[in-house]
């Protein structure tokens, strides 16, 4: 795994991209996520899928934790 992470919010890319909102598009999200999963070089990028909307607290906490892990790993290399 590389020192970069891509975290996919599988339930939506914004607060407007949730069920009942104007920009809800699960098919479009699936196409985007499938393309990213296919094209991302996983030897360089950690691909993490979370069952959250991007604005969820759990998503933010997971992203922050991953950032801290990556920074600590990088610091350990120096």
Coordinates of C-alpha atoms in Angstrom, one line a residue:
X1 CA 0.0 0.0 0.0
X2 CA 1.1 3.5 -0.8
X3 CA 1.3 6.6 1.4
X4 CA -1.9 7.9 -0.2
X5 CA -5.5 7.0 0.7
X6 CA -8.7 7.4 -1.2
X7 CA -11.8 7.0 1.0
X8 CA -15.0 6.4 -0.8
X9 CA -18.3 7.5 0.9
X10 CA -20.5 4.8 -0.5
X11 CA -23.8 6.3 0.7
X12 CA -23.3 9.7 -1.0
X13 CA -20.8 12.4 -2.0
X14 CA -22.7 15.3 -0.3
X15 CA -25.6 16.2 1.9
X16 CA -27.6 16.7 -1.3
X17 CA -26.6 13.2 -2.6
X18 CA -28.8 11.3 -0.2
X19 CA -32.2 9.5 -0.6
X20 CA -35.0 12.1 -0.9
X21 CA -32.7 15.0 -2.0
X22 CA -32.5 16.5 -5.5
X23 CA -29.0 15.2 -6.3
X24 CA -29.6 11.7 -5.1
X25 CA -27.9 9.5 -7.8
X26 CA -27.0 6.0 -6.5
X27 CA -26.4 4.7 -10.1
X28 CA -24.0 7.6 -10.8
X29 CA -22.2 7.2 -7.5
X30 CA -21.8 3.4 -8.3
X31 CA -20.4 4.2 -11.7
X32 CA -17.9 6.6 -10.2
X33 CA -16.8 4.3 -7.4
X34 CA -16.5 1.3 -9.8
X35 CA -14.3 3.3 -12.1
X36 CA -12.1 4.5 -9.3
X37 CA -11.8 1.0 -7.9
X38 CA -10.8 -0.2 -11.4
X39 CA -8.3 2.5 -12.2
X40 CA -6.6 3.3 -8.9
X41 CA -3.1 1.8 -8.6
X42 CA -3.5 0.0 -5.3
X43 CA 0.2 -0.4 -5.0
X44 CA 0.4 3.3 -4.5
X45 CA -3.1 4.2 -3.1
X46 CA -5.0 2.7 -0.2
X47 CA -8.6 2.4 -1.3
X48 CA -11.0 2.5 1.6
X49 CA -14.8 2.1 1.2
X50 CA -17.0 3.4 4.0
X51 CA -20.8 2.9 4.2
X52 CA -21.4 6.5 5.0
X53 CA -22.3 9.8 3.4
X54 CA -19.3 12.1 3.1
X55 CA -20.8 14.5 5.7
X56 CA -21.3 11.8 8.3
X57 CA -19.4 12.2 11.6
X58 CA -18.2 8.6 11.3
X59 CA -16.8 9.3 7.8
X60 CA -15.0 12.5 9.0
X61 CA -13.5 10.6 12.0
X62 CA -12.3 7.7 9.8
X63 CA -10.7 10.1 7.3
X64 CA -9.0 12.1 10.1
X65 CA -7.7 8.8 11.7
X66 CA -6.4 7.7 8.3
X67 CA -4.7 11.0 7.8
X68 CA -3.0 10.8 11.3
X69 CA -1.8 7.2 10.5
X70 CA -0.4 8.3 7.1
X71 CA 1.4 11.3 8.7
X72 CA 2.8 9.2 11.5
X73 CA 4.1 6.6 9.1
X74 CA 5.7 9.3 7.0
X75 CA 7.3 10.8 10.1
X76 CA 8.7 7.4 11.0
X77 CA 10.4 7.2 7.6
X78 CA 12.5 10.4 8.2

